[in-house]
Coordinates of C-alpha atoms in Angstrom, one line a residue:
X1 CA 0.0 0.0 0.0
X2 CA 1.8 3.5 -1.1
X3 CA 2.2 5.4 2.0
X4 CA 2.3 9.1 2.6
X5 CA 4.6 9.5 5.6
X6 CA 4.1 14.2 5.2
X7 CA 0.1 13.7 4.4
X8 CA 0.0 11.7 7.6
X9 CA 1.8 13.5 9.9
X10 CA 0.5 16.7 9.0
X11 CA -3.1 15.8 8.9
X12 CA -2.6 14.5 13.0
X13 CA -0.2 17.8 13.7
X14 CA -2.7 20.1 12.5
X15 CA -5.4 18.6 14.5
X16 CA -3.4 18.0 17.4
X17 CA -2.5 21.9 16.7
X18 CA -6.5 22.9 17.5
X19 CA -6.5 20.4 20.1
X20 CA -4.1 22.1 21.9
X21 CA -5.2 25.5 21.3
X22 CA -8.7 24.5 22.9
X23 CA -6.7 23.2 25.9
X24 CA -4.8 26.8 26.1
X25 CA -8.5 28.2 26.4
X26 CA -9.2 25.8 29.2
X27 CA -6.5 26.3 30.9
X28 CA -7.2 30.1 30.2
X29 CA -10.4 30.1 32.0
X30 CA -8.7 28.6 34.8
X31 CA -6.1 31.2 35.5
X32 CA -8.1 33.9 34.8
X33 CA -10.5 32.8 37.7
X34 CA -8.2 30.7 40.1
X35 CA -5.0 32.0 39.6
X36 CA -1.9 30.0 40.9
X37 CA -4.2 28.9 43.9
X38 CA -4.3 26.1 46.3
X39 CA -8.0 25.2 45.2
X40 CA -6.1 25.6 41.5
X41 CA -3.2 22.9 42.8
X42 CA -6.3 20.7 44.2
X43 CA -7.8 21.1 40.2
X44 CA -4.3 20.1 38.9
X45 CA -3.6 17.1 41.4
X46 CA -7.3 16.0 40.5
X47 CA -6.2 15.4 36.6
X48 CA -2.9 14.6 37.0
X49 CA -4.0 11.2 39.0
X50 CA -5.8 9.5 36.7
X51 CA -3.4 10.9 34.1
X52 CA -0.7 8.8 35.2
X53 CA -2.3 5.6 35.1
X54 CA -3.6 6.6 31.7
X55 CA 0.0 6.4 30.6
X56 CA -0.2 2.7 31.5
X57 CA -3.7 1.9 30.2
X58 CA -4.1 4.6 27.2
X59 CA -1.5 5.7 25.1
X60 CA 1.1 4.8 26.8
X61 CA 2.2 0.9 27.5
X62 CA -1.3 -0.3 26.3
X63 CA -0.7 1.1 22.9
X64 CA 3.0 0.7 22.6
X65 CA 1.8 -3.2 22.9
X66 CA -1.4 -3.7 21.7
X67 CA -0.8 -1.6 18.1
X68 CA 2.6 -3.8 17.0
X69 CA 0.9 -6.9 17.5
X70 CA -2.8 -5.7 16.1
X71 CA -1.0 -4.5 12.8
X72 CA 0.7 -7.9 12.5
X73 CA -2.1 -9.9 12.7
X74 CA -4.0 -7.5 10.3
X75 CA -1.3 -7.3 8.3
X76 CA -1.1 -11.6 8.3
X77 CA -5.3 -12.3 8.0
X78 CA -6.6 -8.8 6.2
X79 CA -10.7 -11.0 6.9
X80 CA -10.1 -9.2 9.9
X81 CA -11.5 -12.5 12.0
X82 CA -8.7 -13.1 14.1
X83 CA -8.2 -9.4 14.7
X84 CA -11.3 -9.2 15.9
X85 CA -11.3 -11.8 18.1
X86 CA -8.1 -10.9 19.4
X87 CA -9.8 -7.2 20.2
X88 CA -12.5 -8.7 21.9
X89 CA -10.7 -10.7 24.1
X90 CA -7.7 -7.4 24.6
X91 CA -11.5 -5.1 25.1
X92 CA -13.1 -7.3 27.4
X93 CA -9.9 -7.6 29.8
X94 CA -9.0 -4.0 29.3
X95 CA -12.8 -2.9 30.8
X96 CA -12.5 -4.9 34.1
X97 CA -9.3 -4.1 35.0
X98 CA -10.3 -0.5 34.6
X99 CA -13.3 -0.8 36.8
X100 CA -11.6 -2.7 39.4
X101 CA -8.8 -0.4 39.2
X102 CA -11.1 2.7 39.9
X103 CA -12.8 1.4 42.4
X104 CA -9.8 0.6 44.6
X105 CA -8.2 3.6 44.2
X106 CA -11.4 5.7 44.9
X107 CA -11.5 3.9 48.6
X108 CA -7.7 4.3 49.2
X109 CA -7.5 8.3 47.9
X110 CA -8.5 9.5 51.0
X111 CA -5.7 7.4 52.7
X112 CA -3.0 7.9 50.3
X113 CA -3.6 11.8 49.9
X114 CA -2.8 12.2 53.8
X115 CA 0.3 10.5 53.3
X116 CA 1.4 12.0 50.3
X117 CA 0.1 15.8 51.0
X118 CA 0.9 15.4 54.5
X119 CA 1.7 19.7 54.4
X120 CA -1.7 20.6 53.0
X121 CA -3.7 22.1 55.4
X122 CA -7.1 20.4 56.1
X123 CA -9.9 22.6 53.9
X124 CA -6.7 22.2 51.2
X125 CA -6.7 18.1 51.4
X126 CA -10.3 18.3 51.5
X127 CA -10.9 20.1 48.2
X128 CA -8.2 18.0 46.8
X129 CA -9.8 14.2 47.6
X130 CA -12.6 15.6 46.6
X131 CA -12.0 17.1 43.1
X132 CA -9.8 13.5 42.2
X133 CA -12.6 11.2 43.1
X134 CA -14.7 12.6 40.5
X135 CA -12.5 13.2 37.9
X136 CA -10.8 9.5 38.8
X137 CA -13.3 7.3 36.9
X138 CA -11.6 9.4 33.2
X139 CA -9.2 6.6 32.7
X140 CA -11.8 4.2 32.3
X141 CA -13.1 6.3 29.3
X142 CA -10.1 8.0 27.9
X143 CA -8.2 4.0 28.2
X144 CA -11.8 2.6 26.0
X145 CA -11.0 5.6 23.8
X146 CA -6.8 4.7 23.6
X147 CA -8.2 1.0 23.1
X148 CA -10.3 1.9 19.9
X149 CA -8.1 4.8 18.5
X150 CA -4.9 2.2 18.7
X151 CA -7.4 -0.3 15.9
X152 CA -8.1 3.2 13.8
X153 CA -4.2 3.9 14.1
X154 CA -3.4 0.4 12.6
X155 CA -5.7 0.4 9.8
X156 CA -4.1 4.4 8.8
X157 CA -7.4 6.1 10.0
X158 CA -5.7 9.0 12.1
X159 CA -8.6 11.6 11.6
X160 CA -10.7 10.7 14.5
X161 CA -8.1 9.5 16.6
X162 CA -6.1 13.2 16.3
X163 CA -9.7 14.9 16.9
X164 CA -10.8 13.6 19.8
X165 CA -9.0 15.3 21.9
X166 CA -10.1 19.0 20.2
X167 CA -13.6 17.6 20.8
X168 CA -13.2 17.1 24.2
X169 CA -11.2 20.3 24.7
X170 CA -14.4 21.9 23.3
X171 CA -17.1 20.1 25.4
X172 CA -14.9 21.4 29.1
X173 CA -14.2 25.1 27.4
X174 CA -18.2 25.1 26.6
X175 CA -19.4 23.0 29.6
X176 CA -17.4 25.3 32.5
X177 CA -18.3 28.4 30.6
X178 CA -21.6 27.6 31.0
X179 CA -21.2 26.6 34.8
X180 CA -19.2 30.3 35.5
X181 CA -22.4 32.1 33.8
X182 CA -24.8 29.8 36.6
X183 CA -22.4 30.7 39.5
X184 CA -21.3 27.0 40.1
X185 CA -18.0 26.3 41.9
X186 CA -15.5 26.6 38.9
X187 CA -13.3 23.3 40.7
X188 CA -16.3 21.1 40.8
X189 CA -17.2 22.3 36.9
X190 CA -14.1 21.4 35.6
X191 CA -13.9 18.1 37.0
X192 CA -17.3 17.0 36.0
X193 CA -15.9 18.3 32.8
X194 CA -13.3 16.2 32.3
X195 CA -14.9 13.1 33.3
X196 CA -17.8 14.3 30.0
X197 CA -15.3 15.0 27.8
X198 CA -13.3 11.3 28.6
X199 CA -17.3 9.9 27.3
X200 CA -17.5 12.1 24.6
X201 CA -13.9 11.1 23.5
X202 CA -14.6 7.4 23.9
X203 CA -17.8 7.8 21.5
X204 CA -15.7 9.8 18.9
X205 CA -13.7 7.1 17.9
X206 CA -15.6 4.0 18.9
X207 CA -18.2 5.0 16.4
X208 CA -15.9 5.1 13.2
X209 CA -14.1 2.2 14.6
X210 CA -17.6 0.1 14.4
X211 CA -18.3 1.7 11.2
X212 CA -15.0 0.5 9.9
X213 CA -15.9 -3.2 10.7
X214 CA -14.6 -3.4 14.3
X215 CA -17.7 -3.9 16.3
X216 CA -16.1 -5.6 19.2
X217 CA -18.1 -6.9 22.0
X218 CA -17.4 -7.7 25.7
X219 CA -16.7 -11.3 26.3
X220 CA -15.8 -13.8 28.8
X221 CA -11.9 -13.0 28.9
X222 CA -9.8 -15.8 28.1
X223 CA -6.0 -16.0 27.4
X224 CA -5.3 -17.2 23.8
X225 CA -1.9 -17.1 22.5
X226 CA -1.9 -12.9 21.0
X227 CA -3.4 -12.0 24.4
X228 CA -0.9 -14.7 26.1
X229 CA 1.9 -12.3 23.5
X230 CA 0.1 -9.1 24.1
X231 CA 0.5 -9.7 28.4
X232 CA 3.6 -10.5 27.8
X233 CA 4.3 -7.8 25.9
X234 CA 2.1 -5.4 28.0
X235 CA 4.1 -6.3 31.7
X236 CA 7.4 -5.0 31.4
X237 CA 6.2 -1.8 29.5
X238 CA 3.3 -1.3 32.0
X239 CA 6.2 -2.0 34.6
X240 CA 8.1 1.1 32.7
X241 CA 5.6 3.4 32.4
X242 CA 5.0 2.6 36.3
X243 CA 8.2 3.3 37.1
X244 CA 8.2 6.7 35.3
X245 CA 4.5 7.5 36.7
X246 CA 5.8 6.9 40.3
X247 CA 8.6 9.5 39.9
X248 CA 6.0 12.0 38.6
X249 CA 4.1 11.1 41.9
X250 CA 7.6 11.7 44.0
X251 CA 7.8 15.0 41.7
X252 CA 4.2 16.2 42.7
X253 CA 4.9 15.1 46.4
X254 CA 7.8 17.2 46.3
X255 CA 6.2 20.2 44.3
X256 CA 3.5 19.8 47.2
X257 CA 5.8 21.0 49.7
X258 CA 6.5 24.3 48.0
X259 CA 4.9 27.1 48.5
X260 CA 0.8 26.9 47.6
X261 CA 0.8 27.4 43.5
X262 CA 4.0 26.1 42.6
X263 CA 2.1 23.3 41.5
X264 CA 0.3 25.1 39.7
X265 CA 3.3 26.7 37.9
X266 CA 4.4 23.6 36.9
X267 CA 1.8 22.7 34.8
X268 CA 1.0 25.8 33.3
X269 CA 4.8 25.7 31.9
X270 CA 4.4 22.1 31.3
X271 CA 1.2 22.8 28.8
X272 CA 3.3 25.2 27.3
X273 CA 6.3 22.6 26.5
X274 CA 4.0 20.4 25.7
X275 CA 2.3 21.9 22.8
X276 CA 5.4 21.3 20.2
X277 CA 5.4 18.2 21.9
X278 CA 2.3 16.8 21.2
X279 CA 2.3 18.7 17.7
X280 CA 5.8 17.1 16.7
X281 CA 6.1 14.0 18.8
X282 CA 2.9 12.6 19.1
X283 CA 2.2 13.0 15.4
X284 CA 5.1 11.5 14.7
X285 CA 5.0 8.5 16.4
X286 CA 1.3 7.9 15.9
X287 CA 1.8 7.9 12.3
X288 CA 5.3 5.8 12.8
X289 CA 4.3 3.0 15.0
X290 CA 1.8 1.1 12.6
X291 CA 4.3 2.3 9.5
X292 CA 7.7 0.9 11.3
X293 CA 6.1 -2.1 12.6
X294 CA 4.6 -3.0 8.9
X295 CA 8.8 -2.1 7.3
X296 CA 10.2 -4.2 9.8
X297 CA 7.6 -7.2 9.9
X298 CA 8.9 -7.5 5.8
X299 CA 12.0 -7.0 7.0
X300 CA 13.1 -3.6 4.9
X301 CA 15.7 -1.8 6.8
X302 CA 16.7 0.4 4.4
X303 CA 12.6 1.5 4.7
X304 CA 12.8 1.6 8.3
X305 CA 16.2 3.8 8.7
X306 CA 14.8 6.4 5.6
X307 CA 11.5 6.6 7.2
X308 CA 13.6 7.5 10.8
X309 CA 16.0 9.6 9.0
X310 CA 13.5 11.8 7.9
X311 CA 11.1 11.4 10.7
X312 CA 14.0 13.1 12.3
X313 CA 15.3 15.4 9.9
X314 CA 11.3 16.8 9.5
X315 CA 10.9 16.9 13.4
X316 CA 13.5 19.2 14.0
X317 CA 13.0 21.7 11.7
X318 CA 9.8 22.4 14.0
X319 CA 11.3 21.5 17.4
X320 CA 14.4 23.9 17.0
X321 CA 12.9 27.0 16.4
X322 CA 10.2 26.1 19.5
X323 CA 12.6 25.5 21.9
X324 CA 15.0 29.0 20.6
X325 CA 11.0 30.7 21.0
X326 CA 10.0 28.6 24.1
X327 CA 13.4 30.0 25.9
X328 CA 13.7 33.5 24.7
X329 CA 10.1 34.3 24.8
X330 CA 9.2 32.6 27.8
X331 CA 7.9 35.3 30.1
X332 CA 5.8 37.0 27.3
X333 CA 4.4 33.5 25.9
X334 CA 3.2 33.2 29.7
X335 CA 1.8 36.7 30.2
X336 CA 0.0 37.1 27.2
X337 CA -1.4 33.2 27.5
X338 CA -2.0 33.2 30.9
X339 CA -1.6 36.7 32.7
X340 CA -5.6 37.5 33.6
X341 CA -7.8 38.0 36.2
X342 CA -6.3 36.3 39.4
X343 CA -2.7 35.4 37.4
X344 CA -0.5 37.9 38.3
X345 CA 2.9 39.3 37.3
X346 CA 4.7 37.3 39.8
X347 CA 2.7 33.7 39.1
X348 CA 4.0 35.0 35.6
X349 CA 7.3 35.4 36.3
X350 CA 7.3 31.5 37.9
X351 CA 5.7 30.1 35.4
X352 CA 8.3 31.2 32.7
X353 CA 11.2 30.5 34.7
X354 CA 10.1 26.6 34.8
X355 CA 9.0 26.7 31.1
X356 CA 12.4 27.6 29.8
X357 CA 14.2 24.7 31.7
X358 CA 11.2 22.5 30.6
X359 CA 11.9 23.6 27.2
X360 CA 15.5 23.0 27.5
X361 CA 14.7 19.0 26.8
X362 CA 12.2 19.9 24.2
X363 CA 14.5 18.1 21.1
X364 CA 15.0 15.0 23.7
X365 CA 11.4 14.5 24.3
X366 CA 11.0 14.6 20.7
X367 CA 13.9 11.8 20.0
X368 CA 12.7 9.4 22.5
X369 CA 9.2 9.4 20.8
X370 CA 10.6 8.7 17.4
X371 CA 13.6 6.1 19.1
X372 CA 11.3 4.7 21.8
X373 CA 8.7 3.8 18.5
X374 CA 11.2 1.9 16.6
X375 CA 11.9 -0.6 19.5
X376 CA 8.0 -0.5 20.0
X377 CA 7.6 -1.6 16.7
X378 CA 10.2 -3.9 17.0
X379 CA 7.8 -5.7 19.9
X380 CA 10.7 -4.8 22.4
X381 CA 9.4 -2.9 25.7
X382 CA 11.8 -4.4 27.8
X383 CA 14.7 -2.0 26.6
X384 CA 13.2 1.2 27.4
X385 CA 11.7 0.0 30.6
X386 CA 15.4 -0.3 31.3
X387 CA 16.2 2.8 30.3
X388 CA 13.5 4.7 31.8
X389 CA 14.3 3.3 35.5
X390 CA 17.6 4.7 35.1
X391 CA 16.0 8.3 34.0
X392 CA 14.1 7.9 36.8
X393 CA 16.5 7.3 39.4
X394 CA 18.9 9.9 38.4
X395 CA 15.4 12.4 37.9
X396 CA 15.2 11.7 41.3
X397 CA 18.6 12.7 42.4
X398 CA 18.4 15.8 40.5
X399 CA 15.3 17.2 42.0
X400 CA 16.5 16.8 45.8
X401 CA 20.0 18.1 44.8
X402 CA 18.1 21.2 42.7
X403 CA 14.9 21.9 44.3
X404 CA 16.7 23.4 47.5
X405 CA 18.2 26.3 45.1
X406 CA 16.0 26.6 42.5
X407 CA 12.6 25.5 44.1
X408 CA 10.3 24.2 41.0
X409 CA 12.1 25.4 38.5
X410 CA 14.9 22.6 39.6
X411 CA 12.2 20.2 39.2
X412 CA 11.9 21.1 35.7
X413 CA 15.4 20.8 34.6
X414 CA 15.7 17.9 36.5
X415 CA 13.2 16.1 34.0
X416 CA 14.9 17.9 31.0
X417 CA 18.8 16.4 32.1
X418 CA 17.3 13.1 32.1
X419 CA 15.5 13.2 29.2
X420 CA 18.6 14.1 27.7
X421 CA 20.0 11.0 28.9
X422 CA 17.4 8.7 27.9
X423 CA 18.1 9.6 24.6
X424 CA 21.6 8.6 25.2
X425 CA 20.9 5.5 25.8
X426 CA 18.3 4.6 23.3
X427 CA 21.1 6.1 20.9
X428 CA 23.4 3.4 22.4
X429 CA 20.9 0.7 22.0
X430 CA 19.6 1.3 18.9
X431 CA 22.9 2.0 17.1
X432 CA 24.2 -2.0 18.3
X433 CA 21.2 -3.1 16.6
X434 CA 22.1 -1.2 13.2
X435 CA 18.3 0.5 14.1
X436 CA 19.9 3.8 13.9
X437 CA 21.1 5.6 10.6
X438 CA 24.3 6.8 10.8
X439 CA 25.2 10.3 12.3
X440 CA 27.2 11.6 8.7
X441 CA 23.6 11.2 7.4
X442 CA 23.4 14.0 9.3
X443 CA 26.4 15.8 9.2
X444 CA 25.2 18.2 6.3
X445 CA 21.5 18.9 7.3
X446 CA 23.0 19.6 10.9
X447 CA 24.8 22.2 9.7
X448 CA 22.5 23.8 7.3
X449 CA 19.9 23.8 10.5
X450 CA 22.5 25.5 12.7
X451 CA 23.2 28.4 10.5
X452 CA 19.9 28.9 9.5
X453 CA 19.4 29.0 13.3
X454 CA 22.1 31.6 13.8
X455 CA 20.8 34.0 10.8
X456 CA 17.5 33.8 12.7
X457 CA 18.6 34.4 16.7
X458 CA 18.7 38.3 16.5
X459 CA 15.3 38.3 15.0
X460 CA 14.3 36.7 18.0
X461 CA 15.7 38.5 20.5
X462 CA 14.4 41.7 18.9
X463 CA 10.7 40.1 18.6
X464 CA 11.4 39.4 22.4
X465 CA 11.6 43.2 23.4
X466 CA 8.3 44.0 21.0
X467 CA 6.1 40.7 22.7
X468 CA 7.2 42.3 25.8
X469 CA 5.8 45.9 25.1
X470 CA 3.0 44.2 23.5
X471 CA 2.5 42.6 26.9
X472 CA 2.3 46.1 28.6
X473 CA 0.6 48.4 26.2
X474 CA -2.2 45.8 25.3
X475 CA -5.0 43.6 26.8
X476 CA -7.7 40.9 26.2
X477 CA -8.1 39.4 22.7
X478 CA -5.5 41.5 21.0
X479 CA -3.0 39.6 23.0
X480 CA -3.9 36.7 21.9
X481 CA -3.7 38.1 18.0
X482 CA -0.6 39.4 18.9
X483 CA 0.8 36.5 19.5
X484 CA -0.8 34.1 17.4
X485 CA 0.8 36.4 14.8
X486 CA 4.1 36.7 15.8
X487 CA 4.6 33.0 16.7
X488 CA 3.4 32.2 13.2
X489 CA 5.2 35.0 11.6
X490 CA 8.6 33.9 13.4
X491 CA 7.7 30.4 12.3
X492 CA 7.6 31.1 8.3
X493 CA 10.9 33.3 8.7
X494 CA 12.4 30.3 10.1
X495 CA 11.2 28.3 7.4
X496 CA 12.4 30.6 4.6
X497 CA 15.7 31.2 6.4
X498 CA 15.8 27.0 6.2
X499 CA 14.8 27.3 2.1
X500 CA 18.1 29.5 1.5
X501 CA 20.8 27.7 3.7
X502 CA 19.3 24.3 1.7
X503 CA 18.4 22.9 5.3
X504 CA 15.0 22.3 3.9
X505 CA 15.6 21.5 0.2
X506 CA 12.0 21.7 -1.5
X507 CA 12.6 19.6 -4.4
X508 CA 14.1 16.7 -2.2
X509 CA 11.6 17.0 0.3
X510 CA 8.8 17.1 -2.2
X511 CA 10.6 13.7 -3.9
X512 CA 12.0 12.2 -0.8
X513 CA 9.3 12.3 1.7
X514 CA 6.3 14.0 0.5
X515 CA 5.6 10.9 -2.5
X516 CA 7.7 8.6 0.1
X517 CA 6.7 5.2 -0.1
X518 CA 8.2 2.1 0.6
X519 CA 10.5 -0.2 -1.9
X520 CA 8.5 -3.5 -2.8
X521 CA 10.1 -6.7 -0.9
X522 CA 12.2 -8.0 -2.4
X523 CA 11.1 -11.2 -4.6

């Protein structure tokens, strides 16, 4: 099947693009009324639980097994009878592990939380159980929704998959808008929100994937030999992404006993990272996972390194010039997002500070994505379950050594460093197993980047100084034009600047990657 590696990616980029800007307006709505509060750290705590386990059931270690082995048996019996059956059986265990799983942890939050946010004032831990217990019963929705979008993913159907989450955005922005112009408690709105917009994401992509011939039902679980593969599969990545959730929850508990917002901070910077993230990385390795396990599966390698090679090569020319904005414009980014209502100059002025050391590991969060998915696709998550306990104990060991000097915003370089040396180490892995394509590939596009980069960096720190009169002299929506503009503007320079030092060389790309399609195997 001819395969359209740029069509792909920038069909989920551009959605994941809206997605994200409906989240900015949610998140919007929440400054501008809560500030960098403690009810607003109770709000944040609240989403980031069942958040973390969604990294084991959703997208996370659920996907990273279930789509490689999925795409191989579609790939193997296209009648799509064994693929079913194998769903069903993945489906049905999938449901009542969720609902056992919620239930447990909805008797033991109260318990837990005392331990963990054992410097939260009563009316503070309060709110806090609270808020989580309704939002807590997400995961089951958003991990149904993971389930079905993983089957749309593996038969190249990324539409609804990438727009579920702008859908969902949509519902909370309308939903807590709504609630504010009733006078209900914006903390209880929002969660309630959440937990809708989990069920409305779930029915987005359930209902193509029925329509597409994948109406799976619940039945009596039972352990075959793909779901004996799949489990087998599933442990030591579930193990991984455990290991990494537990440091986020030793991250939190130390964030906790900062100063009331800091949380807050946190994740305000953290949305910020993460919107090249998600944009970049998530589109990339959405689109990569089903396409690399499909090259290696017929065994072409020279498919699998072009296809990283320019993965790569296409990544950066979007992560670079996020990170140069992300770091330089970092305290007017933050005003003119955020700075409304109850989010002051100071809450401001924290928030940037941990944004630029968050974007400081902005390229490594994009290379593990693309690295991490060729050993997913390879049907090994026992490598970077490895590598991620090492992240994480040396994650850990940054943030006690930095958050005594450098309060939160030592938290966020401590995840940066070791992000940094993840990649590392899935460098060192992949390149033993000739899964890497070799650095002089590189050589002359790395160079071609870096000057274009260094023709560009007084344009940015000019546009600096005019975002941060803009952030002064104006107010309301034109902010938000103001930005939108200048970010996009910036963006296109960047590009152009790329066109003339050949780092982005039209005609190759157009042959190269835009018509890219893989070689027939070999006879």
């Amino acid at each position: 099947m001819p395969l359209n590696l740029y069509k792909s990616f920038c069909s989920v980029g551009l959605l994941t693009i809206f997605s994200r800007i409906m989240g900015f307006v949610r998140e919007i709505l929440i400054a501008t009324e809560l500030g960098a509060s403690a009810v607003t750290d109770a709000i944040k705590i609240a989403i980031k639980v069942p958040s973390l386990f969604r990294r084991i059931f959703a997208e996370g270690a659920f996907n990273a097994s279930f789509v490689p082995l999925f795409s191989d048996i579609l790939e193997k019996e296209p009648d799509k009878k064994s693929a079913l059956s194998f769903g069903e059986y993945i489906l049905s265990w999938l449901t009542i592990s969720l609902c056992i799983l919620t239930l447990i942890v909805e008797l033991l939050i109260p318990s837990l939380f005392k331990i963990m946010f054992s410097s939260f004032d009563p009316e503070r831990l309060a709110i806090t159980i609270k808020l989580t217990r309704i939002a807590f019963p997400f995961l089951i929705f958003i991990s149904l929704s993971a389930f079905y979008s993983g089957i749309l993913n593996s038969i190249d159907r990324f539409f609804f998959v990438s727009s579920s989450q702008f859908i969902g955005n949509i519902f909370i922005v309308g939903f807590v808008l709504v609630s504010n112009a009733l006078n209900k408690d914006i903390s209880i709105s929002f969660v309630v929100a959440v937990l809708g917009c989990g069920i409305i994401q779930f029915l987005w992509v359930m209902i193509p994937a029925h329509k597409a011939g994948f109406k799976l039902k619940i039945r009596k679980p039972k352990i075959t030999p793909d779901v004996k593969l799949f489990f087998k599969k599933l442990t030591p990545a579930a193990f991984g992404a455990g290991v990494v959730q537990i440091n986020i929850l030793i991250d939190m508990w130390i964030a906790s006993s900062l100063p009331k917002g800091f949380i807050s901070y946190l994740d305000y910077a953290e949305r910020l990272n993460q919107l090249p993230l998600s944009v970049i990385g998530t589109a990339m390795s959405t689109v990569l996972l089903p396409l690399l396990t499909r090259t290696l599966s017929q065994s072409k390698a020279e498919d699998h390194l072009t296809i990283q090679k320019k993965s790569i090569e296409f990544a950066f020319l979007l992560v670079i010039p996020s990170m140069i904005g992300l770091i330089l414009w970092a305290q007017p980014l933050v005003g003119m997002i955020y700075q409304y209502g109850k989010f002051s100059a100071i809450d401001t002025i924290q928030t940037s500070n941990a944004l630029m050391a968050f974007a400081f590991g902005l390229p490594a969060y994009v290379l593990i994505k693309i690295y991490s998915t060729t050993l997913f696709a390879q049907k090994d998550t026992r490598t970077p379950v490895k590598i991620a306990m090492l992240c994480v104990g040396l994650n850990l060991a940054l943030n006690l050594i930095l958050v005594k000097s450098m309060q939160h915003v030592g938290l966020a370089l401590a995840t940066a460093i070791s992000a940094w040396t993840n990649v590392l180490l899935l460098i060192f892995v992949l390149k033993k197993r000739t899964l890497l394509a070799p650095f002089y590939q590189y050589v002359d596009f790395s160079k071609r980047l870096m000057c274009a980069v260094l023709i560009v960096l007084p344009l940015a720190f000019w546009g600096k100084f005019l975002l941060c009169d803009a952030m002064i002299s104006h107010s309301g929506l034109m902010k938000g034009f103001i930005i939108c503009f200048s970010t996009t503007l910036s963006f296109f320079i960047f590009l152009g600047v790329c066109i003339l030092t050949r780092a982005l060389n039209l005609q190759s790309f157009k042959l190269k990657f835009l018509s890219y399609s893989p070689s027939e195997p070999s006879p």
